[in-house]
Structure formats: C-alpha cells, structure tokens
Steps between C-alpha positions, in 0.01 A plus 500: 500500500462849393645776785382867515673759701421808606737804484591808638791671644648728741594836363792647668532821319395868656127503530574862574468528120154370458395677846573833319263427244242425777516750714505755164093336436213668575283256454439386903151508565468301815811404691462195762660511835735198409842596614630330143266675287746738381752251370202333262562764248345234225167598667496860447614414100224322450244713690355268772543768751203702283287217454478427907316842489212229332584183577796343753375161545379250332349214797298298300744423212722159549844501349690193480878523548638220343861464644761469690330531824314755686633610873109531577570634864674760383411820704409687192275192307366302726164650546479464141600152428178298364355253693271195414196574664395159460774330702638428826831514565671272704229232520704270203138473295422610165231686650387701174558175274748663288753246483720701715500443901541802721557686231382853705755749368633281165777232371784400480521308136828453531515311884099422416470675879221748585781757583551742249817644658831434388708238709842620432621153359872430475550704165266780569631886370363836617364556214329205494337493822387864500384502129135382548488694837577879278276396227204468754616822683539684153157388422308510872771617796234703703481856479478794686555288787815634708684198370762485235421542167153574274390242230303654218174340648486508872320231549442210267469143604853316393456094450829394596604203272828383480658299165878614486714414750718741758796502246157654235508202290211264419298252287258496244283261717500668824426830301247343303310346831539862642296649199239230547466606859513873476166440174317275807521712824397787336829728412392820236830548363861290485825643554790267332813729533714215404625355145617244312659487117308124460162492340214247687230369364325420851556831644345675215237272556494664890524828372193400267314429763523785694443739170175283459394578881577895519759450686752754382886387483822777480807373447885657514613558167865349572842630579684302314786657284653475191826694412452659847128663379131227601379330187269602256273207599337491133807313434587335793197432696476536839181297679272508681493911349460362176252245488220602273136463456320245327346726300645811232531752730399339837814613754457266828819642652612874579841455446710834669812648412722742701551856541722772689425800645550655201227321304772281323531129434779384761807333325387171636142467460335270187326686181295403222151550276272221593568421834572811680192687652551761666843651677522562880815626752682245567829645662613541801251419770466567832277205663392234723768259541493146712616495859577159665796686699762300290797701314363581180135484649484740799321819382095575420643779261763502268591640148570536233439233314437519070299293237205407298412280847396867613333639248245252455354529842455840421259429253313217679431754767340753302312236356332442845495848546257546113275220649457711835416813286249329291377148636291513193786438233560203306823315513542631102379851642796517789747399279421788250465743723893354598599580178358836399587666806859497462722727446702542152895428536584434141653858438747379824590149341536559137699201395212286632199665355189241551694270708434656827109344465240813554683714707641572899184387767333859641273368757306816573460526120288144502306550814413792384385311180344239712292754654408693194383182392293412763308845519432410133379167557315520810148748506537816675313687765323832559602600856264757645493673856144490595535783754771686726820688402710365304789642304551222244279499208260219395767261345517185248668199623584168367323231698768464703517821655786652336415878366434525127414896467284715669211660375413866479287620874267717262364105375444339797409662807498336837167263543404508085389195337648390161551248243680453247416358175500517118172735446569644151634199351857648400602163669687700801332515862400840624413577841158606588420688858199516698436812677471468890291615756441930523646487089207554194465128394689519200699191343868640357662294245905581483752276197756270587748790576224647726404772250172624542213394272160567573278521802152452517174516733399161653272596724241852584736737526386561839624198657764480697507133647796402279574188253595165525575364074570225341622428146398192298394423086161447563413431141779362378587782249860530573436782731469510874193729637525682822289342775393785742323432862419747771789468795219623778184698516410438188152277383648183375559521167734348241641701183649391218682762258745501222837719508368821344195488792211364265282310736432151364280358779312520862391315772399497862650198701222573784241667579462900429454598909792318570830695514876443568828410326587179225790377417473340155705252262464302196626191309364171341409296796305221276774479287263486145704830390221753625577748812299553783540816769512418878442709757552552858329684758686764693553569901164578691272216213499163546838325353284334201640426164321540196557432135362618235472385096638810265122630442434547905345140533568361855624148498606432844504652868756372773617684832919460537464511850262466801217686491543768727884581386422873359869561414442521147629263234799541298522268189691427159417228283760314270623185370673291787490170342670539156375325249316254769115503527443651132688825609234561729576827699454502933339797696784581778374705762651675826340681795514835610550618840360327774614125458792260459648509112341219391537480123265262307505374143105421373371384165225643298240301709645665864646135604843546654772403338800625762534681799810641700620757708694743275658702806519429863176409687524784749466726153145616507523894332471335144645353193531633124500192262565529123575185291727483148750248325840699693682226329434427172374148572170489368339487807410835752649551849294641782646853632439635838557825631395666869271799599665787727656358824688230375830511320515559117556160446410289181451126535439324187316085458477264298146406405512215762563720728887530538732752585736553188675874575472740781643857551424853594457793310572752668693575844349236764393719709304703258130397617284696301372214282539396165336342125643279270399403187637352163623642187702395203645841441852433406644837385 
C-alpha cells in the first residue's frame, strides 16, 4: 500500500524581511481591495498584479485539486467551487450516471462520500486539514472582492476531490480513482501538490491518461531533504513530478521547484535536470486556511506557511489564466508559452545551473505571450468610423476586439470604403480605398505599413457619388483586381481594374436609365475554380441580387428581401462551409435602414441557405456585413457591423448562424456608426 503525503510548513521567522523586498517593487499594476493582499508578496514577484490589467479570471477553466480536502464554503472560495451541472444533490441518485451519487461539488476517495471537505478524523494536523483548502485559494480564492486574500485567477472553477487524508497522507488507489474522475467530469488542468519517493506503475498509467486527454497535470517538485538541502531528484526520484512520457521528449507532468523572494532555490525544496520544469515562490504564504472553530482550525486566514505544495498552484493558475488569454491554444501551445515566459534565475542559483527546469513563472510575461499569439493566429479587422467625431483613428484589431495598431487618419477617412488584398503580387496585402461621396472617384492603394502607392481614376472625374470595392483574383493569375461599383447616383455599372488603374473590363448590371448605388462582391460560388461577381442593389432600387460570370454574363437574379424593402443591400460572399459542398462560396447579405437585421446566407441559385437576426429586432438603421476565415480554420466567419445610431459594436457568426465573439470598438456610447472588414495584415 503505497502512502503519499503532502508537505508544507509553518515559517516562524520575520516576514518583515521578505515584506521589505515587497514593498521596495514597483511592479503593482492593479492592487485588489483584499485586506490580505499585501502580505501575498509571492504575487507581486511573479507579476500577476500586471497581468490582471488583461486578464483576472479565468471562469471557464476547471482545475482539479487533488487533496487533502477543500473547505468549499469558505467565504473566500465558495462561489468558485465547481459544481456538476448534471446532478442533484441530496436526492441519493446517480443522476448524471457517473458512477458517483450526489456527487454536486466532488469526492471524498478516501471515505468514498460526496463531501469533499475534510472531517477532522482522530489523527488530523493543521497542516493537513488546511493544505488542500490554500492550494485552491492560491490557485482561485476570489479577488478583488473585500474578502481576504487574492488568488492569481479570480475566478476559476476548483473540483474539489479529496485522496489524502486530514493528517495529508494517502493511497495510490484513491489518488488514482481521483485522476480518473477529474479526466471524466471535465477538469483542464490537475494540481497534485503532494509526493511520494515510490514509483507506480498504475498511477503512471492515470497520469497517461490524462496526458492523452489534454488534461494538463502540475505537480510539487518535493521537499524532501538530504544533508539538510531537497534532493536532486535525478538521483533520487521523487513521483508523481517525475513520471515521464511515453515518448523521447514527451513531459506529462510540470514538476515545480521552490523559490524565495530573492529568486533563490529555498534550502528545502527538490532539484534536478529531467524532472524539474519550471521554478515558482514557494515561501512563506499568506492564505486561506480551514475553519471548523476547533484549536488548530479556527481562522479563514493564516500564514505563513513554506513548500513546493505552494509553488505548484502557482503555476496551475496561470495555466488557467494562458487558456483565458487565448482559448485558441493547444494543450502543447499553453505549456510552451509556460515555459518561455519565465524569467532567468540561473545567475542567482549558480551551484544548480539547469536544475531549476526553465526558469521562475512570470505570469504577465505568458499572457502577454498568449495574447501575442492569438492576434497572430486569429484574422484581424479594419475598424472604420463611418461618420461623426471621433478622436481615435481607424484601428486594426484581432478578432477579438483587442487593439492591434492604429492606422494613419490621412488613409482612412470617416465613411471610405476599402479592402485589403494582395494586388501586386509581392505576396503582402495592401489596402485599397474607395473615395466617398463629395471626393473625385479615385481608388488609393497604400502598402502594408500604410505607405502610399498609387491612386487612380475609377470613375468620370466629375462624379461625386462615391465607391463601394471589392477585391477578388478574377482570373486566377495570382493577383487580385480591384472591383469598383458606384455607391449612389451613379448608372449601374461594374469595373474591373488592375493595381496600376489599367481597366480590364465593363459591364452594366441594368439598364442605362436606371440609376443608384451597388454594393458588389466576388468568389467561386459553383465551386469548379472560376469566380463570379455579385452584386447588390443600393437604398431607393429594389433589394435584388444579381450575379454575374467574369465577362458581364448574367447568370442569376434573386431579391434578399421583400419586394418593397428599398433599404439597400449590403453583401459579402465567402466560404462558410469549409471544405463541404466542393468549397462552394454563399452570398451573405444584410439590410440597410428601414428593417429588422435579418442576415441571410444564399447559394449561387438565390435558395436560402440561413437566416438570423444578427442584432436585436428593434435594430432597423442597418447592418455592415463582411465575411473572412478570422480563425484560421479553413472555413469564413460572417462579420457584422451597425450604421450610425447604434453602438460600435462588432458581432461575429459562424456560418450556421452562431454567435462566436462580440465586443465594441470604440466607447459605447459613440453612435456615429461603423465598417468592418477583414485583413491578414500582420505587421
């Protein structure tokens, strides 16, 4: 019967000391109202306090807590204790068919109870029963809250599961069943802050298991000691930290060794090459604590307590707090971004030079990197004002909102229209602008760093209707042509040039006595590799559809709403079914002012494919739509933006017609309208 314990104790030395070197930081960016906060010095050392500036909480991510027991009414955690959706408490059925009955807020492997609270047996220690109940407050004790102490995510949902006992001793089994249940109901990441000197086959089977399902496991590196210094666990292994991968190179536990506030390993905590990851504080700590009012169990708060046990929570919670930064990440992706965000301690510990794993954890560093990453990954947005004041430039912003640079005013005025596309083939996108209404219809064509190219005339130099573009490889050379349409009072033409301004082709879409506006798009919406340009009527015509082969040919006529709707007709056209239907592209379309925002998806023969309301039905001053892949999935989103009178808010769909990301732009109550569309520009 193999035991593990976990380990920590109480330091009793001045924390005046390590206070000193707190209050001497400035690295405070935010600073909760928790009375405690200013006793977590380890917080400040290893920057949480800047990150909250871009992310405090983590809501969605599940951490299991496999331990001694959670206290999970505890003022400070219980609103962020998980709970099993899927099953009633109280009612003695396995309601979720789990194996577990009433399991609502965890287990108890060790009494097999659905209590995940210690019960203060006959042997219990202080230590033992408040052990599990810090870890979960170092990882998730709420925040900014009035209440105690801060954890380094505010909110993250802790699955309580108890498998060492109130003295913080256990079994293999009952921390192998824990594992299993954690991988099942859905926990992201493990925290084990316990160890044991005895390898197991069966629990690095568990571990296995959870590698295999993303689920990411941290473990304490040990405190053990040797000739009053922890062990160099090359040598003398301590598990779970050092179970390894099945494969060279595969690392399916973080193992975490211990710091001070001076960046060096404490005397106590365990060292090595292979099985050390990463290095976190892990002295004296100022946390939640157990209260049962028993002697030895009657405070919420109490300090300061020392060891690996500590330092590992550390890391789990910045772990949820990478995932909140970027959902997008892979497991492999969160736990590099761990790694190369620390910070380098190896001039501070020179007798254990590569021992200390990659370095001491600097959360702002990785969700920083998290964020970096996802502004990389995901596709980015022109922001435009379409009219009123506005003091913030046109920006660039990942599609999630967050600001990626702003672009020069002289490019894009307020109301322009613009693209952005590769139109000289250097394989970079530039950004093409449409002149609007009152400017000489000229079509200016700026480089990825917004320096100015060339401009040329679209239209007779005398109008002054503006112009609505589109950009799109109509022949398939490797070079996208500018597709130019009247925005109003202009006869109802469609032109078709190439960067420098040589016109390559002509058409009317109506007849010559009929005037107005078009809004105009392209794509392969047969899917046999040829492109075909759509068009849309604008506000005072009739809301038809019409598209159009590459030499002016009409192929089909369909009206996107009923008959007498004289809005106008915005549309983009794009892929929004992968690889599905031959890569067949849709025709999205959204009104103008004057009814609800119905958006509808159609296919090349004007049968509808979707339909939705992409803002509230009482919105009736009109939607923007664009469409692009803003996540690198193979398959384009649908992007909606609102006319003046609404807030500048962005909504973004699937191409079923759900809502993936929303957020404004600007100030909410900046109302003066504003246009969206998609670009790849990444510098």
């Amino acid at each position: 019967m193999l035991l593990y314990r976990c380990y920590m104790k109480k330091i009793i030395t001045s924390f005046f000391v390590l206070s000193f070197v707190f209050a001497g930081s400035t690295w405070a960016a935010i600073t909760p109202n928790d009375p405690f906060f200013s006793n977590q010095w380890y917080l400040a050392k290893i920057r949480a306090d800047k990150a909250w500036d871009k992310v405090s909480s983590s809501p969605d991510t599940v951490i299991a807590v496999i331990d001694s027991g959670i206290q999970i009414d505890h003022p400070d955690l219980r609103d962020n204790i998980w709970i099993n959706q899927d099953e009633i408490p109280g009612d003695n059925i396995d309601n979720d068919n789990n194996g577990f009955i009433d399991d609502a807020y965890g287990w108890d492997f060790v009494k097999n109870v659905p209590d995940p609270s210690p019960k203060f047996d006959e042997e219990w220690t202080s230590a033992g029963v408040s052990h599990g109940t810090m870890v979960a407050g170092i990882i998730s004790a709420s925040g900014n809250n009035g209440l105690g102490v801060a954890g380094v995510t505010w909110k993250a949902q802790i699955m309580a599961l108890k498998a060492l006992s109130d003295k913080g001793e256990g079994k293999t089994s009952d921390v192998i069943r824990a594992i299993d249940y954690a991988i099942n109901n859905g926990a992201d990441i493990i925290n084990l802050s316990f160890t044991s000197l005895n390898y197991n086959d069966a629990l690095q089977e568990a571990i296995y298991r959870a590698h295999r399902a993303g689920v990411i496991v941290v473990a304490a590196a040990g405190n053990e000691q040797s000739a009053g210094e922890g062990y160099n666990i090359d040598e003398t292994k301590i598990y779970p930290a050092c179970y390894d991968g099945r494969l060279i190179g595969e690392n399916m536990v973080i193992g975490v060794a211990a710091t001070d506030a001076l960046d060096q390993k404490t005397s106590f905590s365990s060292y090595g090459f292979n099985c050390v990851d990463i290095t976190a504080p892990g002295i004296s700590f100022f946390n939640l604590t157990t209260n049962v009012n028993l002697p030895g169990a009657d405070k919420y708060y109490d300090g300061y307590w020392s060891g690996t046990s500590m330092a590992a929570p550390l890391v789990s919670a910045t772990l949820a707090l990478i995932q909140q930064a970027n959902p997008e990440l892979s497991r492999r992706e969160v736990v590099n971004i761990l790694f190369a965000s620390t910070d380098n301690i190896s001039r501070l510990n020179p007798d254990y030079l590569g021992q200390l794993g990659n370095g001491r954890l600097n959360v702002n560093r990785a969700v920083e990197m998290a964020k970096e990453k996802l502004h990389s990954r995901l596709g980015r947005l022109i922001i435009n004002p379409t009219s009123g004041n506005l003091e913030e430039t046109s920006k660039v912003v990942a599609a999630n909102g967050d600001k990626v640079y702003e672009l020069k005013k002289e490019i894009l005025k307020p109301g322009v229209k613009f693209f952005a596309g590769d139109v000289n083939g250097d394989g970079l996108e530039e950004l093409v602008v449409a002149a609007s209404k009152n400017e000489e219809p000229k079509i200016k064509i700026y480089n990825h760093q917004g320096v100015f190219i060339s401009e040329f005339l679209a239209m007779d130099k005398n109008f002054r209707g503006g112009l609505n573009i589109s950009l799109e490889d109509l022949d398939n050379n490797g070079l996208e042509e500018i597709i130019v349409t009247p925005a109003s009072a202009g006869r109802l033409e469609v032109k078709v040039f190439d960067y420098q301004g040589s016109l390559k082709n002509q058409f009317f879409v109506a007849g010559n006595n009929l005037r107005g506006g078009l809004n105009v798009a392209a794509g392969d919406l047969d899917g046999k590799g040829q492109r075909q340009i759509v068009v849309a009527f604008g506000s005072e015509l009739e809301p038809q559809v019409r598209i159009f082969n590459t030499n002016g040919n009409l192929l089909g006529v369909f009206l996107a709403y009923e008959k007498t709707f004289r809005g106008g007709v915005n549309l983009a056209v794009a892929n929004l079914d992968g690889r599905k239907d031959r890569g067949k592209a849709e025709i999205v379309v959204a009104p103008g002012p004057g009814r609800q925002p119905q958006i509808k998806v159609f296919d090349n023969h004007g049968r509808v494919k979707k339909s939705f309301l992409g803002y509230n039905s009482n919105w009736a001053n009109g939607v923007h739509v664009a469409a692009g892949d803003i996540n690198s999935d193979g398959t384009a989103e649908i992007i909606l933006s609102a006319y003046p009178g609404g807030a500048p808010h962005v909504r973004i769909f699937s191409g079923k017609g759900m809502i993936i990301e929303s957020f404004y732009t600007y100030q909410e109550n900046f109302s003066g309208g504003i246009k969206a569309e998609v670009i790849k520009i990444n510098n």
